[in-house]
Short mmCIF file of C-alpha atoms in Angstrom, two decimals:
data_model
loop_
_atom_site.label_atom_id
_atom_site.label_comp_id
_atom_site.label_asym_id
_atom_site.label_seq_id
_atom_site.Cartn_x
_atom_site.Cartn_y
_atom_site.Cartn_z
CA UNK A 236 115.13 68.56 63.22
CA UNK A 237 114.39 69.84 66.48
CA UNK A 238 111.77 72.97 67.16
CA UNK A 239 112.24 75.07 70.09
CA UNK A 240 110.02 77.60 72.02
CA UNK A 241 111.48 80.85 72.95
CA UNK A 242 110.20 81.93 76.22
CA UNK A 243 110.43 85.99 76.77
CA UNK A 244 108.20 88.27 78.92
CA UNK A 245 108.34 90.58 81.49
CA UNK A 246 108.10 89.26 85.25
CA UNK A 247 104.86 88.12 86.54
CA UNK A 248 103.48 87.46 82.79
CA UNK A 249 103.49 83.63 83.34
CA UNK A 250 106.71 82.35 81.56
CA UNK A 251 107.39 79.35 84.26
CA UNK A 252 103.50 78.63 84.21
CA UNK A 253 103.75 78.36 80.91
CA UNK A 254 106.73 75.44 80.34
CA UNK A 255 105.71 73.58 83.33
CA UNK A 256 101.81 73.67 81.34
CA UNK A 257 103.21 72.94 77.74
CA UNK A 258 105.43 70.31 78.74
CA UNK A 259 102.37 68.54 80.52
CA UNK A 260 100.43 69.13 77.81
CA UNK A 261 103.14 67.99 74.90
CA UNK A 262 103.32 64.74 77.15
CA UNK A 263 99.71 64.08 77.18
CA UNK A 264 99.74 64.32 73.19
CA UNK A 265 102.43 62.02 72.79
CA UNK A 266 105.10 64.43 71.63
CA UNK A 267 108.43 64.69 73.13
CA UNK A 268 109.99 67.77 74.88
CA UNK A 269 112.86 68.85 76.71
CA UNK A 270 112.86 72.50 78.81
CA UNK A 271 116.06 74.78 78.40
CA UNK A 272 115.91 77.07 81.50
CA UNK A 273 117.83 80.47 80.48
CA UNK A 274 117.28 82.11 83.35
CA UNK A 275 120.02 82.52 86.39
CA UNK A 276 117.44 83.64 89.00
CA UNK A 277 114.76 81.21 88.62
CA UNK A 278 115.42 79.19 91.70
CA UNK A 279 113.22 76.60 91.70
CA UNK A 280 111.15 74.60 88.84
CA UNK A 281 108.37 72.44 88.86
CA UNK A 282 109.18 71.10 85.24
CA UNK A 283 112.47 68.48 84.11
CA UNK A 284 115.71 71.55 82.58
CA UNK A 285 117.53 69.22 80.47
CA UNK A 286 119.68 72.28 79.63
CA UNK A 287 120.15 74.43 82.67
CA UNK A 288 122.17 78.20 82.52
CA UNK A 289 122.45 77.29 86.67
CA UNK A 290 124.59 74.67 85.82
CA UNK A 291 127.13 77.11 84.46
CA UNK A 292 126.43 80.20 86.57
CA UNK A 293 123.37 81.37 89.20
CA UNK A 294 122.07 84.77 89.99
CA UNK A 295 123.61 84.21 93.81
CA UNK A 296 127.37 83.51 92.82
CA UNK A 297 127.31 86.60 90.08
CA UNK A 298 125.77 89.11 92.81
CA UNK A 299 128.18 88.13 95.61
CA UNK A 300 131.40 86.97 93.55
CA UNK A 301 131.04 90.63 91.16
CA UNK A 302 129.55 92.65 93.42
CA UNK A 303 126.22 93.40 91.09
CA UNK A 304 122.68 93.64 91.43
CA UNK A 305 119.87 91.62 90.21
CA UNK A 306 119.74 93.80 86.76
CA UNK A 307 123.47 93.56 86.54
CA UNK A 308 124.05 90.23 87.51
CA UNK A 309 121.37 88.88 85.16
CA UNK A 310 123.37 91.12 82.15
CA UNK A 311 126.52 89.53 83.65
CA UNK A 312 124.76 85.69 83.37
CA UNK A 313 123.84 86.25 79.61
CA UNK A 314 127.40 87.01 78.72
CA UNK A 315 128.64 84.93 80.18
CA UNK A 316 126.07 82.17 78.14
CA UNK A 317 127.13 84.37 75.45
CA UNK A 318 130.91 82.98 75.66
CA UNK A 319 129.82 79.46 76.21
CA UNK A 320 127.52 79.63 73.27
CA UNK A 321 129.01 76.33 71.64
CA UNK A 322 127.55 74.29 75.10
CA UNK A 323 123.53 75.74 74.06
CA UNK A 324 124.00 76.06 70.12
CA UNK A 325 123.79 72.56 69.68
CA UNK A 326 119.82 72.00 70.70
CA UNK A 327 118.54 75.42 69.61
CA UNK A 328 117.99 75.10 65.55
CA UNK A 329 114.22 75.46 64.53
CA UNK A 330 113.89 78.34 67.09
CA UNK A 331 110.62 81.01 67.59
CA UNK A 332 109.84 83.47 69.99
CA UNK A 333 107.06 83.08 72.12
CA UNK A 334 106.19 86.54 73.55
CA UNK A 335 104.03 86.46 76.70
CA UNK A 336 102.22 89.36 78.47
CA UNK A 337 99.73 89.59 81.31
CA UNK A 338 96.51 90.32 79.70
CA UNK A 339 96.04 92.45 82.69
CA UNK A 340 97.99 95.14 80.52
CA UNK A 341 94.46 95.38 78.57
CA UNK A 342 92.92 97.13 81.69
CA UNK A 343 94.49 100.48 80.84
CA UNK A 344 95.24 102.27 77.39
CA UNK A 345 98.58 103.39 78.44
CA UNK A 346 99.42 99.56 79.54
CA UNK A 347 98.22 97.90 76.19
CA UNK A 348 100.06 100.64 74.12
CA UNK A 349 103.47 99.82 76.20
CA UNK A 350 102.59 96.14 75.20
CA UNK A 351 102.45 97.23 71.87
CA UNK A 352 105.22 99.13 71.43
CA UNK A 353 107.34 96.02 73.21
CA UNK A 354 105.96 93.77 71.36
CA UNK A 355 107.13 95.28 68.01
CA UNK A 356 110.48 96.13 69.38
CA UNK A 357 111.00 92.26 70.06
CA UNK A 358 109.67 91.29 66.80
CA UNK A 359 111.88 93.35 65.34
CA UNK A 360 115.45 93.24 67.54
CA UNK A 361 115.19 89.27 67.76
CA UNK A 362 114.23 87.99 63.88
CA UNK A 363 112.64 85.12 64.31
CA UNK A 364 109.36 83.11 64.11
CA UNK A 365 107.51 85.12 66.77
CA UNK A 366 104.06 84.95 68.48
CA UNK A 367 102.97 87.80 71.27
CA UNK A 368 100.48 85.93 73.48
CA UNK A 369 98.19 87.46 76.53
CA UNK A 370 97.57 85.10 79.44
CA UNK A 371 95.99 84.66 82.29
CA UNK A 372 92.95 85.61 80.24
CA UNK A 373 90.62 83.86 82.67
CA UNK A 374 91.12 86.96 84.51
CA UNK A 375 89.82 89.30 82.78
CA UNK A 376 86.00 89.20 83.92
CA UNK A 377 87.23 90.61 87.62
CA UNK A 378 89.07 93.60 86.13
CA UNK A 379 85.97 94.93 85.28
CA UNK A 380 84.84 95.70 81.62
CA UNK A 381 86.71 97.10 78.76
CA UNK A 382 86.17 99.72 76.04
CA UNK A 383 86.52 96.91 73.61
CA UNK A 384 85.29 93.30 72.69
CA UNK A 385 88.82 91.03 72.69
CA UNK A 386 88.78 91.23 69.22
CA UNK A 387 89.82 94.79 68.95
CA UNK A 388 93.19 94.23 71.40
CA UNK A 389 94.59 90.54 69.62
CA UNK A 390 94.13 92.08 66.24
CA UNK A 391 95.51 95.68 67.05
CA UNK A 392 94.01 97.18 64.44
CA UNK A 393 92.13 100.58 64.05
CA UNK A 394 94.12 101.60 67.04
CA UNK A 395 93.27 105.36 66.89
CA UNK A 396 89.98 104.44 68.59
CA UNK A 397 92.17 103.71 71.53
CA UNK A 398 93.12 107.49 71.94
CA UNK A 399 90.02 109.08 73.45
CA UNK A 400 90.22 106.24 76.18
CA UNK A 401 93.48 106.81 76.99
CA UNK A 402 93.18 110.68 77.50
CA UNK A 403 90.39 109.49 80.11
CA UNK A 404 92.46 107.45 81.91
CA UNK A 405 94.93 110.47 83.06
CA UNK A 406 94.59 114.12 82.44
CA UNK A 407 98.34 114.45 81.99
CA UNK A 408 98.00 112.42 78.65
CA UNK A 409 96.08 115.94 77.27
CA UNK A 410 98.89 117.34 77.26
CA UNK A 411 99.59 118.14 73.36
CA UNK A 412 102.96 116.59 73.45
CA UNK A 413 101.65 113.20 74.96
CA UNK A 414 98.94 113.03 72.38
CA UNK A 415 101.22 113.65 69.35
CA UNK A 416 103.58 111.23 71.07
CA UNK A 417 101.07 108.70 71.84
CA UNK A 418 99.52 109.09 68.14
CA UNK A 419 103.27 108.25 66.45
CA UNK A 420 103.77 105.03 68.96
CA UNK A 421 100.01 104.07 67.73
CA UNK A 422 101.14 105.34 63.89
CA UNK A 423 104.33 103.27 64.07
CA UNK A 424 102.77 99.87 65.02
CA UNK A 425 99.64 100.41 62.60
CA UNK A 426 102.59 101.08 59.65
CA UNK A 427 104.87 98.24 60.31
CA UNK A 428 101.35 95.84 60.38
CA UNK A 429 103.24 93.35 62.49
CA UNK A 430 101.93 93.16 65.80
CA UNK A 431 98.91 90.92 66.86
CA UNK A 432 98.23 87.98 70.08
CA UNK A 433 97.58 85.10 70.72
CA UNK A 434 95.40 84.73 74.04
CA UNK A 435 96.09 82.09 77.04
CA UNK A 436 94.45 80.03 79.56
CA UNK A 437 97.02 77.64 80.65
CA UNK A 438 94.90 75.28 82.66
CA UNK A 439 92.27 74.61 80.05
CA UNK A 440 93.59 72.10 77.01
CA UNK A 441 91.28 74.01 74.30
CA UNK A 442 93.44 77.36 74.60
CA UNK A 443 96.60 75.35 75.18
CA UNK A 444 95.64 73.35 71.38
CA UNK A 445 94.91 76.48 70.33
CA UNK A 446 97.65 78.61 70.92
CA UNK A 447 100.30 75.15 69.95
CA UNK A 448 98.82 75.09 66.86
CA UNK A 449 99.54 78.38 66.29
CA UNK A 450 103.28 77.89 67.15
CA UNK A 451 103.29 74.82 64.88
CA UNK A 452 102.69 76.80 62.26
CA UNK A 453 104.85 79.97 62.73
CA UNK A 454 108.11 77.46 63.49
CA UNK A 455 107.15 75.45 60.60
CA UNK A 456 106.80 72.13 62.56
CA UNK A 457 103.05 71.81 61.24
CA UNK A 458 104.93 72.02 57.51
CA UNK A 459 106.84 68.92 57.02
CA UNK A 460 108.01 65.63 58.97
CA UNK A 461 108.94 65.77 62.66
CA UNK A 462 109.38 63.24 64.77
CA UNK A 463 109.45 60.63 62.63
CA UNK A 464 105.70 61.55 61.49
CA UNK A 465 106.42 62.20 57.99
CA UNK A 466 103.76 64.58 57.43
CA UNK A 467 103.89 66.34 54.46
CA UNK A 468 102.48 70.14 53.41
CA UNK A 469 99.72 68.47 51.89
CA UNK A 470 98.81 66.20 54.39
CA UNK A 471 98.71 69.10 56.71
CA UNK A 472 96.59 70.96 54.37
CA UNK A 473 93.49 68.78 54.89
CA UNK A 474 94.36 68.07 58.33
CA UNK A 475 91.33 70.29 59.53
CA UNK A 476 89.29 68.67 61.64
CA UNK A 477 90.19 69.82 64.86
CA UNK A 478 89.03 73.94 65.12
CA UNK A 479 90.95 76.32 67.58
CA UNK A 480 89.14 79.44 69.57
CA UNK A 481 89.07 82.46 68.02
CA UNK A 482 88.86 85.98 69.91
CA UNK A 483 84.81 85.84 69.81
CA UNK A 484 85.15 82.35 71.40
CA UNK A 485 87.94 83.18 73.93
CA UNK A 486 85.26 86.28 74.45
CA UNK A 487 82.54 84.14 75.42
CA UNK A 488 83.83 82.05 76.94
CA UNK A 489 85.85 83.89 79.74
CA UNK A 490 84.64 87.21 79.48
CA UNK A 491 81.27 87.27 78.76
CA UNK A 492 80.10 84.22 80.45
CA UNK A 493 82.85 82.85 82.08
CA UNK A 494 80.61 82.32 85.59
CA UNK A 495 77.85 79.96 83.06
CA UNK A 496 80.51 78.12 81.40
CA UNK A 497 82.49 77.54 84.64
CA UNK A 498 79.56 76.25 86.52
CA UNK A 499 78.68 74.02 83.44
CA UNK A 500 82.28 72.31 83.08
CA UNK A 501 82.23 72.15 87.74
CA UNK A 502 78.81 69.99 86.56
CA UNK A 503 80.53 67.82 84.02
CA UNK A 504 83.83 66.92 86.10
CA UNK A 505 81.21 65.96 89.23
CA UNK A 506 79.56 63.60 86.45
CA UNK A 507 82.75 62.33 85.50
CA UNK A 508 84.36 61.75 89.17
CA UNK A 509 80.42 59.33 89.85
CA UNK A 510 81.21 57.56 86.79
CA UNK A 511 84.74 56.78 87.44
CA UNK A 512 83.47 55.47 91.41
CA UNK A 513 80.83 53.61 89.33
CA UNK A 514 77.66 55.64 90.59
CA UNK A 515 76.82 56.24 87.26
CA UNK A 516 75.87 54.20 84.54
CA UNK A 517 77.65 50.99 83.36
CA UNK A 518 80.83 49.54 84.62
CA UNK A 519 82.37 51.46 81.87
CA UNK A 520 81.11 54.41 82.21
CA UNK A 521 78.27 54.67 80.18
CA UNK A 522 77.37 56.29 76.89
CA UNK A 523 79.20 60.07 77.27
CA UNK A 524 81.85 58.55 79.97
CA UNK A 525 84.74 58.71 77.75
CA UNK A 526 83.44 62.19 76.62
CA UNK A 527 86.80 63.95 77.49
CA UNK A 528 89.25 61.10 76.89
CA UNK A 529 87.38 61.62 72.99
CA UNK A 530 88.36 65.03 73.40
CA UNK A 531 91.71 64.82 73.70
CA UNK A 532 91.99 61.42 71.39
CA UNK A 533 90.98 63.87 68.61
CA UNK A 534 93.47 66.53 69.85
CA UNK A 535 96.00 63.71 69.26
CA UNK A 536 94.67 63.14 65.79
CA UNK A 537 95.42 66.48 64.57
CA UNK A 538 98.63 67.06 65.71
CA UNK A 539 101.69 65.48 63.89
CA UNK A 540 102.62 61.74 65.13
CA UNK A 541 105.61 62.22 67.24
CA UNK A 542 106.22 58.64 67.11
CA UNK A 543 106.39 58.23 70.87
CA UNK A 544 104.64 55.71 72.92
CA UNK A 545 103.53 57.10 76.26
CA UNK A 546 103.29 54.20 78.87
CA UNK A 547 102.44 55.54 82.32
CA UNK A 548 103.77 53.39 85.34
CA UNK A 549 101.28 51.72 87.94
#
C-alpha cells in the first residue's frame, strides 16, 4: 500500500524546499518515492513529478484562455483536477496532511494566533492524518528573542499567557472587542486540544529523521509492512534505538546556541573533507572517519526496510 505526503501551506512557507529535501533524503535511506506536483503555477522544479497537474492544465493557459487571475485561475485548475479525479485517485490511498508554516509567524502574537487558528481549520475541513510543522527554524536566532522557550509555541498550550504580549505588540488589539475576540480564537483552539507542530530544518538530516518519523507514525506506515519490509506493530514497538529532537533540543540547538553548534559541525566537515584527501589519518580514514556515514547507517536501521537497493552510477 502506498503512503502519500500532503503538501499544504501558505506561499513562502517552504513547500517546494520541502519535496525536493524529503525526496533526497527518502533516497539516501533506501526508500522509494515519487512527487505528485498539485500545483498549476509552480513553474519550475528541482525534484522528478511523476504525477504532474501541468500536464493537464497550467496557471498560463487558465489566465489567458478564461480570462482569470492568479486566485481565480488556480480555483479554476483544482476543478478542473476535480473532474479528472479518476487520472490522480489511483496513487493517492494512505494519504496525510503535512501542514507547513514559516516559523517566522512566531515573531509576533497576532502571526502565531493566525497560524493557529489555520491550522485547526485545516485539521478540521480536510480529515485526515495531519501534522502542522514550522520551518525554516534555523532562522529564528536573527529575529531576535521571543517571549517564550519553543516549547510553549509547538505544544500550544496555556495559550492565555500569549494575550498580554499580543496587546503589546499593537495598541489597537486593547480595544475590548479585539481582546474578547482574540480570547475566543485562543478559547476555541485550547477546547478542541488539536493543534500542535512539528519544527523544520530541511538541510540538516537530524530534523528531517525527526520530523519523518513523525509522519510515519501519523500515516500509519511505521505500523505494519511497507515496502516489502514486513514489519510488524511489535517489531516497531522495540524499534527504539534511534531518538528524534524534541523542542528543548531543537531550542538549543538553533536558538540558543545555534552560532557554537554551527561553528562546531563547520570544524567537523573541514576534518572530514582532510580525511577524504588523505591528510588525515589512515588511508581509510582513521578511527572517527566514517563518523557520519555511522550516522546515517543507523538512521537506516530504524526506519522500515523498503526493500530497495540504491546503486549510485560512477
Amino acid at each position: 500500500m502506498p503512503f502519500a505526503q500532503l503538501i499544504i501551506g501558505p506561499p513562502g512557507s517552504g513547500k517546494s524546499t520541502y519535496c525536493s529535501g524529503m525526496h533526497q533524503f527518502l533516497s539516501a535511506i533506501g526508500r522509494k518515492s515519487s512527487i505528485v506536483n498539485l500545483d498549476p503555477a509552480n513553474e519550475r522544479t528541482n525534484y522528478p513529478c511523476a504525477i504532474d497537474i501541468r500536464s493537464l492544465i497550467t496557471l498560463d493557459e487558465i489566465m489567458q484562455d478564461e480570462e482569470l487571475g492568479p486566485n481565480g485561475g488556480v480555483l479554476w485548475a483544482l476543478e478542473e483536477l476535480e473532474s479528472q479525479w479518476e487520472w490522480l485517485e489511483g496513487g493517492l490511498k494512505g494519504l496525510g496532511a503535512l501542514h507547513l508554516t514559516d516559523s517566522y509567524c512566531l515573531t509576533l502574537p497576532s502571526l502565531y494566533i493566525s497560524t493557529l487558528l489555520l491550522s485547526l481549520r485545516s485539521m478540521l475541513q480536510l480529515d485526515l492524518p495531519h501534522l502542522n510543522v514550522l520551518t525554516k527554524i534555523d532562522n529564528l536566532s536573527s529575529y531576535g528573542p521571543l517571549p517564550f522557550d519553543l516549547e510553549f509555541y509547538t505544544e500550544a498550550q496555556d495559550l492565555s499567557d500569549i494575550l498580554p504580549h499580543l496587546l503589546d505588540e499593537n495598541p489597537v488589539m486593547r480595544h475590548p472587542k479585539f481582546e474578547g475576540l482574540n480570547t475566543t480564537v485562543i478559547e476555541l483552539v485550547e477546547d478542541f486540544g488539536l493543534v500542535g507542530f512539528e519544527t523544520l530544518v530541511v538541510e540538516d538530516k537530524k530534523s528531517m529523521m525527526t520530523l519523518l518519523q513523525a509522519i510515519d507514525r501519523a500515516g500509519g506506515y511505521a505500523f505494519g509492512g511497507a515496502e516489502g519490509a514486513n514489519d510488524t506493530i511489535w517489531q516497531v514497538s522495540v524499534r527504539e534505538g534511534m531518538k528524534g529532537l524534541n523542542a528543548r533540543d531543537v531550542q538549543e540547538r538553533w536558538i540558543d546556541r545555534k552560532e557554537e553548534f554551527d561553528e562546531m559541525e563547520r570544524k567537523e566537515l573541514e576534518e572530514e573533507a582532510a580525511r577524504a584527501s588523505g591528510a588525515v589519518g589512515a588511508v581509510d580514514g582513521g578511527e572517527g572517519g566514517e563518523e557520519e556515514d555511522e550516522e546515517m547507517e543507523a538512521m537506516r536501521r530504524e526506519m522500515p526496510d523498503s526493500g530497495v537497493k540504491i546503486v549510485r552510477k560512477q
